[in-house]
Structure formats: C-alpha cells, structure tokens
Tab-separated table of C-alpha atoms and ligand atoms in Angstrom:
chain	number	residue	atom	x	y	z
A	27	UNK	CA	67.791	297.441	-186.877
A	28	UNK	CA	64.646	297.704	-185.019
A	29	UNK	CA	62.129	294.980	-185.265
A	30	UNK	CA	59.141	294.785	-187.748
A	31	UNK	CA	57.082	292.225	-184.967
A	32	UNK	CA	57.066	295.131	-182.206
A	33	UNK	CA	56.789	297.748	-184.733
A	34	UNK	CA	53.262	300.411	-184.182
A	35	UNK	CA	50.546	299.371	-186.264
A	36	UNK	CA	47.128	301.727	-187.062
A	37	UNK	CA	43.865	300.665	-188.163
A	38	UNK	CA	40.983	303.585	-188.467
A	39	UNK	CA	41.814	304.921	-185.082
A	40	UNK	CA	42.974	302.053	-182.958
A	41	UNK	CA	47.064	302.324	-182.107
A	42	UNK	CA	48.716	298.999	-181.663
A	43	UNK	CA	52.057	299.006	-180.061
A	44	UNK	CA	53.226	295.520	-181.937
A	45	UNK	CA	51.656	293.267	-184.506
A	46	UNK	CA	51.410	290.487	-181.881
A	47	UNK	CA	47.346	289.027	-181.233
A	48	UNK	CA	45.942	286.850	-178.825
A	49	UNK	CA	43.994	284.290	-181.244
A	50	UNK	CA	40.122	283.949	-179.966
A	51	UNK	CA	39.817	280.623	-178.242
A	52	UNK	CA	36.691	279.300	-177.265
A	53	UNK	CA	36.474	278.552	-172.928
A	54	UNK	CA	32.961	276.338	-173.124
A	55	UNK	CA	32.804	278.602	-169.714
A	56	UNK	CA	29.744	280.719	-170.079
A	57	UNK	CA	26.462	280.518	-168.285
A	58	UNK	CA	23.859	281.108	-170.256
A	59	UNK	CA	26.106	282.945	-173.014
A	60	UNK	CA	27.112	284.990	-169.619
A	61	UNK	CA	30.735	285.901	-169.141
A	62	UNK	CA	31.948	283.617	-165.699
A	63	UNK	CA	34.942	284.449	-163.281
A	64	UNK	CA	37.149	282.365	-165.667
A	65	UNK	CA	36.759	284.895	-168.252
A	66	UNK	CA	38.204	287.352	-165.975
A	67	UNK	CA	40.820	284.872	-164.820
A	68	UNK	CA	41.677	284.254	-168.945
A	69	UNK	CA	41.348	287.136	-170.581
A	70	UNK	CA	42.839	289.043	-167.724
A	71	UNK	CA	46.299	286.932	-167.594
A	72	UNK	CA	46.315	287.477	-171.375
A	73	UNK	CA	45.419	291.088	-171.268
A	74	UNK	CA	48.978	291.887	-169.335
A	75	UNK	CA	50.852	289.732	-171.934
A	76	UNK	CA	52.241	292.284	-173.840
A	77	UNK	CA	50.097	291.584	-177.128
A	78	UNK	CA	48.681	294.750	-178.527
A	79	UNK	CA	45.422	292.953	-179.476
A	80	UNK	CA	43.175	290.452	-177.210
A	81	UNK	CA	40.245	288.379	-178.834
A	82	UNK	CA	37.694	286.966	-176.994
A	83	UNK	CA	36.433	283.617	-178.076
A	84	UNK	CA	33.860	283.293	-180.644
A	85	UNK	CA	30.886	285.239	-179.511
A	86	UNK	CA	27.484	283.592	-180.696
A	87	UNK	CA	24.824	286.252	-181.642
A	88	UNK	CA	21.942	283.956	-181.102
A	89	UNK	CA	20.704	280.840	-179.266
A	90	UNK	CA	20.334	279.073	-182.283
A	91	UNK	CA	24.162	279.877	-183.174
A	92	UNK	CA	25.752	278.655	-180.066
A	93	UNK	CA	27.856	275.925	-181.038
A	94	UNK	CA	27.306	274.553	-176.815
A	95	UNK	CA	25.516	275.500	-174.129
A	96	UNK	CA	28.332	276.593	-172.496
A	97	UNK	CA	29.486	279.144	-175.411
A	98	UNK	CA	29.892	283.333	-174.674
A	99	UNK	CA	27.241	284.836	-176.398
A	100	UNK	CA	26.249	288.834	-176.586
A	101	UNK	CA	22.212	288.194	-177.730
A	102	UNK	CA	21.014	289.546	-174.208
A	103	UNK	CA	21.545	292.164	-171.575
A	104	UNK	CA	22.765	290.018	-169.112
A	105	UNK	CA	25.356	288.986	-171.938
A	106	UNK	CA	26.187	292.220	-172.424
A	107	UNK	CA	26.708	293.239	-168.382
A	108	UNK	CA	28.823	290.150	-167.772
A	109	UNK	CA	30.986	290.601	-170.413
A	110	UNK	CA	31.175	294.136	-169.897
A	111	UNK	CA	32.286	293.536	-166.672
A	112	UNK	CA	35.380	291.250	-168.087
A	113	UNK	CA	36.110	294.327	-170.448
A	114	UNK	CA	36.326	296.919	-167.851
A	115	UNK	CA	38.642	294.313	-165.862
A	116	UNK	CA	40.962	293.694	-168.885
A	117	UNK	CA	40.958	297.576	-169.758
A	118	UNK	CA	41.793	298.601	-166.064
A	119	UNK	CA	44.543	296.057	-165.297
A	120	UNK	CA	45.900	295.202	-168.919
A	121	UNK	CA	47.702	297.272	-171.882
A	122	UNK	CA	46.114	295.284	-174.334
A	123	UNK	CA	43.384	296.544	-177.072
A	124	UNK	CA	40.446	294.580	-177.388
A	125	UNK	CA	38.634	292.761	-179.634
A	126	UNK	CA	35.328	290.651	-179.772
A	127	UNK	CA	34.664	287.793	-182.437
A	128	UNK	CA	31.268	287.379	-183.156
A	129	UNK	CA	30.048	284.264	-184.460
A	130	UNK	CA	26.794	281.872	-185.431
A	131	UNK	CA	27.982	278.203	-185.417
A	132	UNK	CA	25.434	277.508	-188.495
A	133	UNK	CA	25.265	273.652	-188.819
A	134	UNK	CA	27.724	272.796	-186.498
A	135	UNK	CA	25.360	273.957	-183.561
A	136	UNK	CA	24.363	271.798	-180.782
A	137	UNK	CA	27.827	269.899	-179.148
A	138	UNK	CA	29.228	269.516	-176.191
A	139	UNK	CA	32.249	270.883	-174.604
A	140	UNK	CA	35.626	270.847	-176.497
A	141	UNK	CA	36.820	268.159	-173.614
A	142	UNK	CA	33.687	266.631	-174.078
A	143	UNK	CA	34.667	265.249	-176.639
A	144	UNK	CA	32.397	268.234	-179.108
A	145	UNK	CA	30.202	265.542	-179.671
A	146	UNK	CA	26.582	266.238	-180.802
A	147	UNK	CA	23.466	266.808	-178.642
A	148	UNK	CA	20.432	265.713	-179.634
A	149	UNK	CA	16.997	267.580	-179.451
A	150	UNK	CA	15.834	264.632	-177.252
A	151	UNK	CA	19.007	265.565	-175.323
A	152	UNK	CA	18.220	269.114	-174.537
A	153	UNK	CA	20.112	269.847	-178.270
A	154	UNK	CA	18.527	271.765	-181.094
A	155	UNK	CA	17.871	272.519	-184.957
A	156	UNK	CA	20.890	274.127	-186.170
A	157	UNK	CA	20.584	277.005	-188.548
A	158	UNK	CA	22.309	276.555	-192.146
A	159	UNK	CA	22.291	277.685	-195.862
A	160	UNK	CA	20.550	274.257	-196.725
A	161	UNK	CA	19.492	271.119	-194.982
A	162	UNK	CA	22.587	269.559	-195.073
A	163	UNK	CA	24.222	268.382	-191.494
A	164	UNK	CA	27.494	268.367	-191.236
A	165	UNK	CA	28.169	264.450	-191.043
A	166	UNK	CA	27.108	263.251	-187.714
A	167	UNK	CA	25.060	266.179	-186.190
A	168	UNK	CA	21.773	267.643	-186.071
A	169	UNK	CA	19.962	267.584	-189.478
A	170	UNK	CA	20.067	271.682	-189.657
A	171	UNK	CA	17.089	273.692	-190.508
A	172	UNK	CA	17.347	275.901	-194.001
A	173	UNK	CA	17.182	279.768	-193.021
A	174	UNK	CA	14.403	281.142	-195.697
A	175	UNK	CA	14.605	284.574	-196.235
A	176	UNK	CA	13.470	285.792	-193.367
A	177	UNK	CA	15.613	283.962	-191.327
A	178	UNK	CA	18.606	284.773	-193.183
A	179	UNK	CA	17.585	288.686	-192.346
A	180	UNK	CA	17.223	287.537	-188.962
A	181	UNK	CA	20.362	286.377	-188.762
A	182	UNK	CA	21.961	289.091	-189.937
A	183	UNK	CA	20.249	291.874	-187.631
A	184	UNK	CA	21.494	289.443	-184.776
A	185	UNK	CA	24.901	289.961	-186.020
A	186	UNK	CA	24.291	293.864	-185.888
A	187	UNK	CA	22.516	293.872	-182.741
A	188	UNK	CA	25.317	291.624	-181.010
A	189	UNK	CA	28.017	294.164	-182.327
A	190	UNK	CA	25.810	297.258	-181.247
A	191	UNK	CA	26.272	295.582	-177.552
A	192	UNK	CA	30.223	294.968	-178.554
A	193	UNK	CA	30.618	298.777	-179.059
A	194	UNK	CA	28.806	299.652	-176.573
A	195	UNK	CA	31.118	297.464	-173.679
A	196	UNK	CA	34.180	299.081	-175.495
A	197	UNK	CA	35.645	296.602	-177.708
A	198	UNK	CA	38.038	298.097	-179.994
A	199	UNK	CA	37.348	295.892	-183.188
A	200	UNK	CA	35.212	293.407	-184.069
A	201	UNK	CA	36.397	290.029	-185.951
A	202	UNK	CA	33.307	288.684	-187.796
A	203	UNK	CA	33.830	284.648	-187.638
A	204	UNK	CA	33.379	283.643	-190.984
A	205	UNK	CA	35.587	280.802	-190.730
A	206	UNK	CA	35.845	276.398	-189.430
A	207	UNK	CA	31.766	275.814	-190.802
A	208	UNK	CA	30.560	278.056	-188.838
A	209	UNK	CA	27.341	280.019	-190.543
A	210	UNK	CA	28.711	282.080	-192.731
A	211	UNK	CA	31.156	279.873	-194.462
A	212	UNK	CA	28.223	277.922	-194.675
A	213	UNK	CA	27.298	279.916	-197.245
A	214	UNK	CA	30.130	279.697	-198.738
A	215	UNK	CA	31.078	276.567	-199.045
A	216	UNK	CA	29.569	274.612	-201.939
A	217	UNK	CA	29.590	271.926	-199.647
A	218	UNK	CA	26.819	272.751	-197.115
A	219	UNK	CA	25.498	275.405	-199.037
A	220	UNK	CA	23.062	273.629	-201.814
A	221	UNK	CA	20.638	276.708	-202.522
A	222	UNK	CA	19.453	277.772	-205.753
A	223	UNK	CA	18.233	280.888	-204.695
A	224	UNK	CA	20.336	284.124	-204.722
A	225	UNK	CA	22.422	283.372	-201.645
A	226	UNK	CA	23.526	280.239	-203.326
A	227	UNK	CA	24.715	278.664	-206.709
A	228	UNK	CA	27.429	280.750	-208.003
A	229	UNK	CA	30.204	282.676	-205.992
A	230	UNK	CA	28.315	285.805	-205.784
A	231	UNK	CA	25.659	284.314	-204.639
A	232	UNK	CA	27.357	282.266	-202.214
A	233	UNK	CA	29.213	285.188	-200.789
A	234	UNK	CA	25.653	287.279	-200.731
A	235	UNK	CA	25.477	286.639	-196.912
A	236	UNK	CA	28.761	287.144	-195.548
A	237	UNK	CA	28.793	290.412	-197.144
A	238	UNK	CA	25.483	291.495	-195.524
A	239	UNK	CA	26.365	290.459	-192.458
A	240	UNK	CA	29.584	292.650	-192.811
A	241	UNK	CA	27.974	295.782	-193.962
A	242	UNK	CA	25.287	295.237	-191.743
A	243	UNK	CA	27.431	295.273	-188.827
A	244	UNK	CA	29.624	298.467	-190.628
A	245	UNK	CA	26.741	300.514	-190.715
A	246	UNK	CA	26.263	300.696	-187.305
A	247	UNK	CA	30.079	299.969	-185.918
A	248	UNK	CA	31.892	303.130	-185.747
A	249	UNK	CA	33.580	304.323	-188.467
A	250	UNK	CA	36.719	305.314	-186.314
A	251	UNK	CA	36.481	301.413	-185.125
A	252	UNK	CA	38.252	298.579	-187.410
A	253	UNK	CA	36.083	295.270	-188.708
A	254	UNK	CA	37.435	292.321	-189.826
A	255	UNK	CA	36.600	288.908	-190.882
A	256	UNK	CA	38.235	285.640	-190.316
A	257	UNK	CA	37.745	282.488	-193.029
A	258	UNK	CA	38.853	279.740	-193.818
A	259	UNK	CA	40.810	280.228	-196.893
A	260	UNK	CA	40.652	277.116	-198.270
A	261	UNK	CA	38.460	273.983	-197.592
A	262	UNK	CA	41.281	271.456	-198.267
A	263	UNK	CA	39.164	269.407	-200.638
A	264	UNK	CA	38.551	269.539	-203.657
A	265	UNK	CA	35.357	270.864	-205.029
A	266	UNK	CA	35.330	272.712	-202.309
A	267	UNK	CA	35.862	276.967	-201.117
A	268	UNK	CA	39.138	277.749	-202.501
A	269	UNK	CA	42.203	279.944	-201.768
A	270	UNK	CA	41.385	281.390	-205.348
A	271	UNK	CA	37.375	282.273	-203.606
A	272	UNK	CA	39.137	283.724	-200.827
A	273	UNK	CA	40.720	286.489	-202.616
A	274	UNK	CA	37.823	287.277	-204.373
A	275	UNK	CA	35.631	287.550	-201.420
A	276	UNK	CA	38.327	289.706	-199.430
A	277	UNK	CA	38.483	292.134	-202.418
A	278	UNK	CA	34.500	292.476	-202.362
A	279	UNK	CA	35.099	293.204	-198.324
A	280	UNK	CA	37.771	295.702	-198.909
A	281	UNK	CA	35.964	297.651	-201.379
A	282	UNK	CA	33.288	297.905	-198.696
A	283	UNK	CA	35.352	299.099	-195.973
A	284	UNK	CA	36.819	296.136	-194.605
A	285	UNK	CA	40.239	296.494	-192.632
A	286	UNK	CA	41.732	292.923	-192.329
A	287	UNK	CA	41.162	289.681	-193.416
A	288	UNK	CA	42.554	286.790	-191.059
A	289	UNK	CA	43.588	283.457	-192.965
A	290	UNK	CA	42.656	280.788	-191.061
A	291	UNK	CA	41.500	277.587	-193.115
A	292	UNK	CA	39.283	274.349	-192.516
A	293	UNK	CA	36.611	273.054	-190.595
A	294	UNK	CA	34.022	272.834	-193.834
A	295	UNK	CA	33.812	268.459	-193.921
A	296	UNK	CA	35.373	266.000	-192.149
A	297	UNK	CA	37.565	264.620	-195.368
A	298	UNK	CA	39.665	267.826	-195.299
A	299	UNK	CA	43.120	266.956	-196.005
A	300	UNK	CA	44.935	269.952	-194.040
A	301	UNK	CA	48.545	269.671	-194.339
A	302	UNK	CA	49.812	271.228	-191.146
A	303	UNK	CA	53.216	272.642	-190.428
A	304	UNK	CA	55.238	275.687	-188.955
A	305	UNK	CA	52.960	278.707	-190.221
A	306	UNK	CA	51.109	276.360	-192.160
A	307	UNK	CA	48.279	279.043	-193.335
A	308	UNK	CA	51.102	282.169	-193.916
A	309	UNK	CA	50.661	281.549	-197.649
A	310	UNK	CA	46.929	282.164	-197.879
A	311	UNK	CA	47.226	285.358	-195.952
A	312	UNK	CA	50.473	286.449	-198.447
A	313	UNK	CA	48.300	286.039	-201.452
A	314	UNK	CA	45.271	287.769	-199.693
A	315	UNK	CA	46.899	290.548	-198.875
A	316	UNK	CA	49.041	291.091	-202.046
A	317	UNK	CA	46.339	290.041	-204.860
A	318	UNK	CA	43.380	291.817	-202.751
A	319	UNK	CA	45.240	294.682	-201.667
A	320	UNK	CA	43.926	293.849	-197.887
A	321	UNK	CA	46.225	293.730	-194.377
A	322	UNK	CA	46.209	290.159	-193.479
A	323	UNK	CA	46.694	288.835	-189.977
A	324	UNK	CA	48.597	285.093	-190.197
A	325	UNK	CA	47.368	282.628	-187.154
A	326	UNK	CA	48.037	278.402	-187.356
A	327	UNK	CA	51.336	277.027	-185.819
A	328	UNK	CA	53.083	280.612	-185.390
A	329	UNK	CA	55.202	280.135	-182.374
A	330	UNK	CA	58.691	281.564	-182.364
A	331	UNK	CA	59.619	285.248	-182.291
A	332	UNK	CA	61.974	285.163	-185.214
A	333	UNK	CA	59.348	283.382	-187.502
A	334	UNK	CA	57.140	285.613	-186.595
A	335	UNK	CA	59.197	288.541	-187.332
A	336	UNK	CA	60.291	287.219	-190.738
A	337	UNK	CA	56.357	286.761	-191.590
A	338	UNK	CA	55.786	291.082	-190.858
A	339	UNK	CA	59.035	291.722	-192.297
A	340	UNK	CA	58.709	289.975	-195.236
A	341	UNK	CA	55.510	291.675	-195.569
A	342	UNK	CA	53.955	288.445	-195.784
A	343	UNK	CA	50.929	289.592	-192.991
A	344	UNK	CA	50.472	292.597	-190.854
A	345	UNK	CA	49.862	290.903	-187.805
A	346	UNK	CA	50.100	287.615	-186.317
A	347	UNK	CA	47.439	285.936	-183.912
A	348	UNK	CA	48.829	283.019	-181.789
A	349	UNK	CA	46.319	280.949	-180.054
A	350	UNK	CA	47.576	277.348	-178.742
A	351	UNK	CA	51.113	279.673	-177.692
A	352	UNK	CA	49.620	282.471	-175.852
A	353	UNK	CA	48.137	279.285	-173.625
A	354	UNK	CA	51.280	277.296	-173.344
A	355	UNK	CA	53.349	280.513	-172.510
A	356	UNK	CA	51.159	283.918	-171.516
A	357	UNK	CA	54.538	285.898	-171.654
A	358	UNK	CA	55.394	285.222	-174.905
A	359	UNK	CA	55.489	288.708	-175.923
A	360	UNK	CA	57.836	289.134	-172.829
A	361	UNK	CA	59.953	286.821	-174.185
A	362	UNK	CA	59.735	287.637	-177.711
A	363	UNK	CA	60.640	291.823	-177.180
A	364	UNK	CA	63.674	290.063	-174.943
A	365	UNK	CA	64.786	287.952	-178.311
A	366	UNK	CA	64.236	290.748	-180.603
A	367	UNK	CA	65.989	293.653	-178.131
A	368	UNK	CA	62.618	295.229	-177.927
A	369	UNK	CA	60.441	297.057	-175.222
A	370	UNK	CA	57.115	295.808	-174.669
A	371	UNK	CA	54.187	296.749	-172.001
A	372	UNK	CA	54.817	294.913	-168.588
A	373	UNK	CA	52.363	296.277	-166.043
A	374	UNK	CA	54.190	298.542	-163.277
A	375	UNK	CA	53.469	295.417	-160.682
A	376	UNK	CA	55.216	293.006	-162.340
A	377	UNK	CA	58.397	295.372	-164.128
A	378	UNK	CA	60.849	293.763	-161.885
A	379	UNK	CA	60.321	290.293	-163.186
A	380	UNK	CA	62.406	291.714	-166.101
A	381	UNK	CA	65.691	290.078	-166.494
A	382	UNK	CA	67.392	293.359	-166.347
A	383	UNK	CA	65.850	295.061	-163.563
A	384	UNK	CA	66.806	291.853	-161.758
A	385	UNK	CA	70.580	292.335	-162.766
A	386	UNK	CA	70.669	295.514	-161.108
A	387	UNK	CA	70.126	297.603	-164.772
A	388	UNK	CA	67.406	299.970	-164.077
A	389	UNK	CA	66.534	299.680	-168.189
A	390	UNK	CA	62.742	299.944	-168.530
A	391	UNK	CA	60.882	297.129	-170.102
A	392	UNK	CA	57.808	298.928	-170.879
A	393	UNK	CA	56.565	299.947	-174.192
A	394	UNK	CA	54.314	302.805	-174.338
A	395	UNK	CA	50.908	301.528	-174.934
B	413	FMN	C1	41.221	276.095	-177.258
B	413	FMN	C2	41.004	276.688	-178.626
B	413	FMN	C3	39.828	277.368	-178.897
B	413	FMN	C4	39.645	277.999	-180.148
B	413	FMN	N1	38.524	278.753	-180.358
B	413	FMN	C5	38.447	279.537	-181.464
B	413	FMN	C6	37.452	280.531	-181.590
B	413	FMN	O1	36.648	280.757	-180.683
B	413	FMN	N2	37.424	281.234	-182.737
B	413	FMN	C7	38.337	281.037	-183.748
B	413	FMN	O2	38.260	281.704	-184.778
B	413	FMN	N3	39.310	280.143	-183.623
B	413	FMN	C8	39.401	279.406	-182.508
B	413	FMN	N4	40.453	278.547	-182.348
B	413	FMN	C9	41.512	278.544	-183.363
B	413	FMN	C10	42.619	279.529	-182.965
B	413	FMN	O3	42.145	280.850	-182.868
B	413	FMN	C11	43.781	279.469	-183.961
B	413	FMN	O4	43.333	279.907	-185.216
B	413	FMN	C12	44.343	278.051	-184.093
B	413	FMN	O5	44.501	277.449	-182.822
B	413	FMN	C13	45.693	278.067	-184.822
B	413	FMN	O6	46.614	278.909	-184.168
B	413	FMN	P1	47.724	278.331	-183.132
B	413	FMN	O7	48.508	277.292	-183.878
B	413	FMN	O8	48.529	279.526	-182.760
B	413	FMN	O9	46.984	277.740	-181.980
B	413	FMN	C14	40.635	277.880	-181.149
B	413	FMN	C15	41.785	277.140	-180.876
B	413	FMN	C16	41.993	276.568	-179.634
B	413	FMN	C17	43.278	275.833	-179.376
C-alpha cells in the first residue's frame, strides 16, 4: 500500500509531491529585516530536504512589528532584494515549494535574540512602543501602544504591501502568522484585547482584524496562489481564545477563500498551562478541519515517519510541518520515504548518498517534483 505522508497534494495551483513542511523558525539573523548569508546557508540545506513545502521564519511587515532587531522583515526594497536573492538560491538548487510567513509581533515587540534570552528592550535601550489591540503589555515588556483606527488600517495595508513583495520574489503561498501573541491573536484573545469598539468585545468583533488582514492580503495575492493562516488554537487558560473560537474563526476564513488553517496553540500569557506531548496539537487541527470543513496542517512534537503517516492517513491533517526535527535531522524526509518504501526528491549531486545506489542497486531515489 502506498503511503498517505508522500502522497501528491494540490492547493489552487501549487503541486506538492508529499504532505511533509518545513515549520517557519525564526534565525534572529537579519540586518535590518535584510535576508544575511545564513539565510542562504538555512533555507538552502532545508530546501534539498525532500519536504515539498519550505517556510521562512516569521516575516515582520513593519518596524513596529519586529519582535527583534535582528528579525526578517519584507517592509522595504532592500528587504525585498535580499530575500529575493535567498528565493532564487532555494528555487535553483532545491525541489522544495516555497512559502513566506508574514507576521507583526503586536505586544510582544521589542526583545532580544531567542539565545538572548528574548528578554525585553527598553525604549531607553534602543527598544520601542509595541503595537496592540489595547494597552495591555504582555507581563514584563513594553507597555504597547493601542492601534486607533487608523493604525489598525495601517497595519493591515502593511500586511498587503509585505505580501505584494512576497509574490513578487516568487513565494508560492503565504502563511499569515496569526498565532503565539503575535498581533493578530492579539485581537483575538480576550486577554490582550480589552476594546470596546468594533474590533473588540464579542467574537466577531474580536476576529474583525484577522479577517481584514486576510482578505486584504487575498485581494491582491493571486488567485492561482494558496493563503493560509496559522493560530493558536487554544490559549490554554481559561477565559481565554478557545479551541471552540478556533473553529469558528477558520469557518469565517474558509468561506472567504482561505486554503489551510495550521493548528499551532499558545503564546497568549505567561500562565498557559500547555500540556505537551507526541503530536500534542493533532487534535485541534482534527476538529478544525472536520467541524470547519478546512485542510489543516498539524505542527508541535511531530517527529517520526509512521506518526506522521497515521496523522494524513487517518485524515486527521493534510499536511504536517516539523520545525525543531527538520533542525535536528535536515534529511528527515530522506529517511522517512526510506521507512515508508517511498521515493522522494534528492538533488542529482547528492543521489548516491542513497542507501541503494550505494549497494550497487541502481533504484532511483528521486521523486518527481
Ligand atoms: C527556533 C524556532 C523558531 C521558531 N520560529 C517560529 C516562527 O517564526 N513562526 C512560527 O509560526 N513558529 C515558529 N516556531 C514554532 C515552530 O514553527 C513549530 O510550530 C514548533 O516548534 C512546534 O513544532 P516542532 O515540535 O516540530 O518543533 C519556532 C520554533 C523554533 C524551535
């Protein structure tokens, strides 16, 4: 029986070969939101892994939204040419498809570096006034500044403008971030957001802004081009964005032509309780996809080939994303097509490597991409 993990997979017009997805995973290695040689050192080693899709980290579509100094961001033309650059690289020496999450870190803004210890800058520090829903920091950070209306436009035509440069470089899809309190579940959490206006207060209004944001960026991504969005699908406190929310805000983005939702969860307050296992956030994108009639993508603790084969085949997700895996072992698609009895896409340098080219069996490893 053939496998369900390296089975094709279409959205609009993009062909994946397999369901497999490099997670986006933020470097802290940009200069001035420009792309850097270790993008093309990263994202090219993962590019040749055999996934069919390949994130780039959280893309911040404004200054304001960078979560560091050091973060990718796509608000400028240099931003654009430097990461353009790592696209052309990845598309010229890899077989994966590409993808770019774009992202406004809301009132997390203004940290350091992940091995920094992410710990907040202050404005006397060279740090800045976060942008959020309310003025609400999230505990131990900048006190943010509340977008009014205009802001909260602005925001969103960032978002669009940052995409139009996405499409324009070649990226495949686009993953809006809307995930880990980050803006836009900002505005959806209860928790930071605090408005009374009409992007606040009840669950429509709460979910007001991600949904502009997303047809915002729809209206001017091509229609032969998939969009998603990432959340969080649960908060893990209570009185807080639930699982229950989540399906109601991916049915509002399907009916407006969104393709996936990935389940992610967390990041909203510190007093989460996240109970973390093996595939710890497959459930949320199960119920997702089967009460909001969306394709899911599963990500959080996903790391062996036959769990994530059980998780397509069961129909519980369309794709998975591995992040913390894809570090620890590049080749785990390699590995995972050898497990399953599978081909996948090796580049022509490197088909030898192949276990059964080296035994003398002339079998080709390569998966049509
Ligand atoms: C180094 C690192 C950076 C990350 N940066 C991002 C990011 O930019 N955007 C995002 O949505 N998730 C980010 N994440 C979360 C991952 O994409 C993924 O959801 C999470 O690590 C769980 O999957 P895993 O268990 O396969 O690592 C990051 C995770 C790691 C380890």
């Amino acid at each position: 029986m053939s496998s369900a993990l390296f089975s094709k997979y279409k959205m609009r017009d993009l062909d994946l070969s397999n369901r497999i997805v490099v997670s986006p995973m933020g470097q802290y290695s940009a200069e001035n939101g420009c792309a850097t040689d270790w993008h093309m050192m990263h994202l090219g080693h993962l590019a040749v892994s055999g996934a069919a899709l390949l994130f780039t980290e959280a893309t911040a579509v404004n200054l304001p939204g960078r979560l560091s100094t050091s973060d990718l961001g796509l608000w400028s033309d240099e931003n654009e040419e430097a990461l353009g650059r790592v696209v052309a690289f990845c598309r010229k020496h890899g077989g994966a498809k590409l993808g770019s999450q774009l992202y406004h870190g809301g009132r997390k803004s203004s940290i350091t570096t992940a091995w920094e210890g992410q710990k907040p800058v202050p404005i006397e520090e060279g740090g800045w006034t976060p942008h959020s829903p309310s003025k609400e920091p999230y505990p131990g950070r900048n006190m943010p500044e509340m977008l009014d209306e205009a802001g909260i436009k602005d925001a969103i035509a960032d978002f669009a403008a940052a995409a139009r440069r996405a499409d324009r470089i070649g990226f495949d899809v686009i993953e809006i971030h809307g995930a880990h309190g980050y803006l836009i579940h900002n505005f959806l959490s209860p928790f930071a957001n605090k408005r009374t206006d009409a992007y606040g207060g009840s669950l429509q209004g709460r979910m007001r802004f991600a949904i502009e944001v997303f047809e915002a960026i729809r209206k001017i991504w091509p229609e032969r081009k998939p969009l998603g969005m990432r959340i969080s699908a649960t908060d893990w406190v209570e009185g807080g964005w639930t699982l229950d929310d989540s399906v109601v805000l991916a049915a509002a983005l399907k009916k407006r032509g969104c393709d996936y939702i990935t389940a992610s969860s967390g990041g909203s307050v510190p007093e989460q309780e996240l109970k973390v296992g093996p595939g710890y956030q497959v459930p949320f994108a199960e119920r997702i996809r089967r009460e909001a009639g969306i394709a899911t993508m599963a990500v959080g603790l996903i790391t062996e080939p036959r769990q994530a084969e059980q998780i397509i085949a069961s129909g519980q997700a369309d794709l998975v994303a591995l992040g913390r895996g894809m570090l620890f072992n590049p080749r785990w698609p390699w590995h995972a097509a050898m497990e399953l009895g599978e081909p996948v896409y090796y580049p022509p340098q490197y088909e030898r490597s192949h276990p059964k080219m080296r035994a003398g069996d002339f079998l080709k490893p390569r998966a049509e991409t």
